[in-house]
Amino acid sequence: MFEASPDALIAIAEDGRIRIANAAASRLFGVAADELIGSDHRALLSEGFRNELEQIFRHLRDLEPIPPREVYGVHSDGTEFAAELAGALLESAEGPQLLVSIRSTSHRKAADADLREAMSLLTATLESTADGILVISSDGSVAGFNDQFLKMWGIPPELLEGDSEEPVMRLILSQVEDPEAFIARLTEVEENPDAESHDVLDFKDGRTFERYSRPRRVGEKIVGRVWSFRDVTPRRKAQEQAQRAMLDLAAQAEQLRALAFQDHLTGLANRAVFNDGLAAALREPRLKTVDVLLVDLDDFKEVNDILGHQAGDDMLVEVARRLRGCVPTADVVARLGGDEFVVLLTACPDADAIAACIVRCLHVPVTISGTVLRPSLSLGMASAGADAISPSELLRQADIAMYAAKAAGKNRFLRFHPEMMAALVQRTDMEAGLQLAVPRGEISVVFQPIVSPRLGQVVQVEALARWDRGGVRVPPSVFIPLAERSGLISEVGEEVMARSLVQLAPWLNEDPSRSLAVNVSGVQLQDATFADGVLRLTEAAGVGAYQLVLEVTESVFFDADSHLISQLSSLREAGVRVALDDFGTGYSSLGRLQELPVDTVKIDRTFVSMVRTGRERLPILSSMINMAHSLGLTVTAEGVETATQADYLTALECDSLQGYLFSLPEMGNRLELAVRQAEQAIAALNGRPG
Ligand code: C2E
Ligand code: CA
Ligand code: CA
């Protein structure tokens, strides 16, 4: 038993020498047992502890009880170690001996130190932590908490010292947003004592806590539960803010994306989308055909000018809707800007049918701002087939075809044809030629008589411009629009006015009731010196201003600025009269007539041509004439080609008639002849010989 003891055992005689030692002692001190025996025990103890055993010996011999002592021992290798000594007296033949058990406590010391360190660390952590901590024992009583816990929940410390936990619970529940969920979680962990839990508590005052809970164990045994609460309000707020910012950003990105790809007014695709789509379609070898349909509304400017921009926008939206309806959903319909749209058809078996459908659908009447309008458009179509073509070239071809459609009379579609290219070249060439027309004396004037059925006389002639270019006559329907677009119309107009005043001065001077009508474009009226120029020319020719009539179309009044109106009023003050040409063809209503500074309306020949048998009822003609008369205006009918038409108009009390029935437009030197011919024609109508 002595040998087998795990504790080191030695017996010391009164002289301090070791009498016996066991194996554990030899292990503890690193000294062989036979070397130990007989040696002085003091060598086994550190300095300062060498008298410990003698003292124990003395106490025991005096029969005083003595508790175990803590000492430091010395190993044979010189290292010191902590040990606990306990002694007992042993009677032997040689006298009393001290039996000592020595147990090294170094491992215990280390564990103690660790424990102390952990404890202080824990306390420090508990006190410094921002978390509120509550420890509950298995029996449900409060085992501990830190200050932070009280602070976070606003619990007065006395409340926790009370016997009942109920007031604390009430206080806690009064603060959380969802007390039921709070209790549910408590019950849940109560039923599962070894479960960990983590959840988020929302407070009524807007704070947010994270709640952790884990069982408190000692060894394997669960002795309670630790609750820790962390205030994450700032983090939560920052998260929410970040989330909101992300949402805002996403919304903005969506908006930007829409802006980047969508026409904001009509919701159609925009130019960029079309360009991308066209380029992609032309790169795709499997596509047999790619068609581009370029659409431009006819006379859209008038809608905008007469009915206002809102009406213009409404019209564009309606046009966009109809366009979309005519085109397969997979194909791109884009607004390029203004009143220009484009359709991209890929692999469409019959593009012509779609183009025809677009022209037809767009022409259906629509009511905008209370006015019934018939939108019309010119459509140019170009297609890519087997031959390679660039996107810009294809679009250019569609553009040329679109212009050709306009030139061919609008409200139609035309497919691009290489000859249109030639027409384009011609147009550019024409413009260059027109630049030189006036200086080269290529502009001349012809005169067409206008008769009064009541007087049976020619009372007026209209001057019409002619351009003979290198012996070829260019029609006014070609060069007048060209001159207007290029601004050359001012020069041409002035030439026409000057020439006709000079040529007609003798005829006008014969009878002051005769007058000369000259066509004037809106472009000319934009020029601030126009009125002065006109008055100077009449004066130079010796013709009274009251013998001059300026024919303008209603489009000049659309966006009439104040100085255009003041030009016309100063001319009218000087006696010049104004006639509204092509009346009835524009968008404006009869009702607008009274606002305009005009003296005469010229009913367009499309209305006159409605008269065929002379027995038809044409309320439009009679109401135009009656309306004009009621406003004190005189009425001239243009394009009178048949006696039936002349009779019909005369019966409606139309003041003057003009047309091939009376005379073609003639050169100034043939004016006498033309006038005589016209007067014969009117006399024949009136049943009198000429
Ligand atoms: P407009 O002012 O309406 O002129 C009348 C047009 O009708 C003239 O064509 C005339 O020759 C034509 N006409 C006359 N009687 C008849 C008829 O019985 N039947 C038919 N089918 N047509 C008839 P024109 O000379 O070719 O002029 C065309 C347009 O060119 C004019 O239409 C006018 O708008 C413009 N224009 C002509 N000369 C000038 C000018 O000096 N300045 C400006 N700004 N425009 C001009
Ligand atoms: Ca005219
Ligand atoms: Ca006319």
Short mmCIF file of N, CA and C and ligand atoms in Angstrom, two decimals, residues 462-464 517-520 551-553 579-582 602 638 658, ligand 2:
data_model
loop_
_atom_site.label_atom_id
_atom_site.label_comp_id
_atom_site.label_asym_id
_atom_site.label_seq_id
_atom_site.Cartn_x
_atom_site.Cartn_y
_atom_site.Cartn_z
N GLU A 462 -54.46 87.47 -112.02
CA GLU A 462 -53.52 86.91 -111.05
C GLU A 462 -52.19 86.68 -111.75
N ALA A 463 -51.13 87.15 -111.10
CA ALA A 463 -49.79 86.95 -111.65
C ALA A 463 -49.28 85.59 -111.19
N LEU A 464 -48.78 84.81 -112.14
CA LEU A 464 -48.26 83.49 -111.80
C LEU A 464 -46.85 83.36 -112.34
N ALA A 517 -53.51 90.60 -108.69
CA ALA A 517 -53.30 89.71 -107.53
C ALA A 517 -51.94 89.04 -107.67
N VAL A 518 -51.15 89.10 -106.60
CA VAL A 518 -49.82 88.48 -106.61
C VAL A 518 -49.74 87.50 -105.44
N ASN A 519 -49.17 86.33 -105.70
CA ASN A 519 -49.03 85.33 -104.63
C ASN A 519 -47.84 85.69 -103.73
N VAL A 520 -48.05 85.57 -102.43
CA VAL A 520 -47.00 85.90 -101.47
C VAL A 520 -46.84 84.72 -100.49
N GLU A 551 -52.11 87.50 -102.34
CA GLU A 551 -52.73 86.20 -102.05
C GLU A 551 -51.82 85.42 -101.09
N VAL A 552 -52.39 85.10 -99.93
CA VAL A 552 -51.63 84.32 -98.95
C VAL A 552 -52.45 83.09 -98.59
N THR A 553 -51.79 82.04 -98.16
CA THR A 553 -52.54 80.87 -97.67
C THR A 553 -52.67 81.02 -96.16
N ALA A 579 -55.99 88.46 -99.98
CA ALA A 579 -56.90 87.36 -100.31
C ALA A 579 -56.38 86.07 -99.67
N LEU A 580 -57.34 85.28 -99.17
CA LEU A 580 -56.97 84.00 -98.56
C LEU A 580 -57.06 82.93 -99.65
N ASP A 581 -55.87 82.46 -100.10
CA ASP A 581 -55.78 81.53 -101.23
C ASP A 581 -56.10 80.10 -100.77
N ASP A 582 -56.49 79.27 -101.71
CA ASP A 582 -56.72 77.83 -101.45
C ASP A 582 -57.63 77.61 -100.26
N LYS A 602 -60.41 82.87 -101.65
CA LYS A 602 -60.39 82.18 -102.93
C LYS A 602 -60.68 80.71 -102.67
N GLU A 638 -61.78 79.43 -107.80
CA GLU A 638 -60.66 79.09 -108.67
C GLU A 638 -60.96 77.83 -109.46
N GLN A 658 -62.49 82.33 -111.80
CA GLN A 658 -61.19 82.24 -112.45
C GLN A 658 -61.02 80.81 -112.92
CA CA B 2 -53.05 82.18 -106.02
#
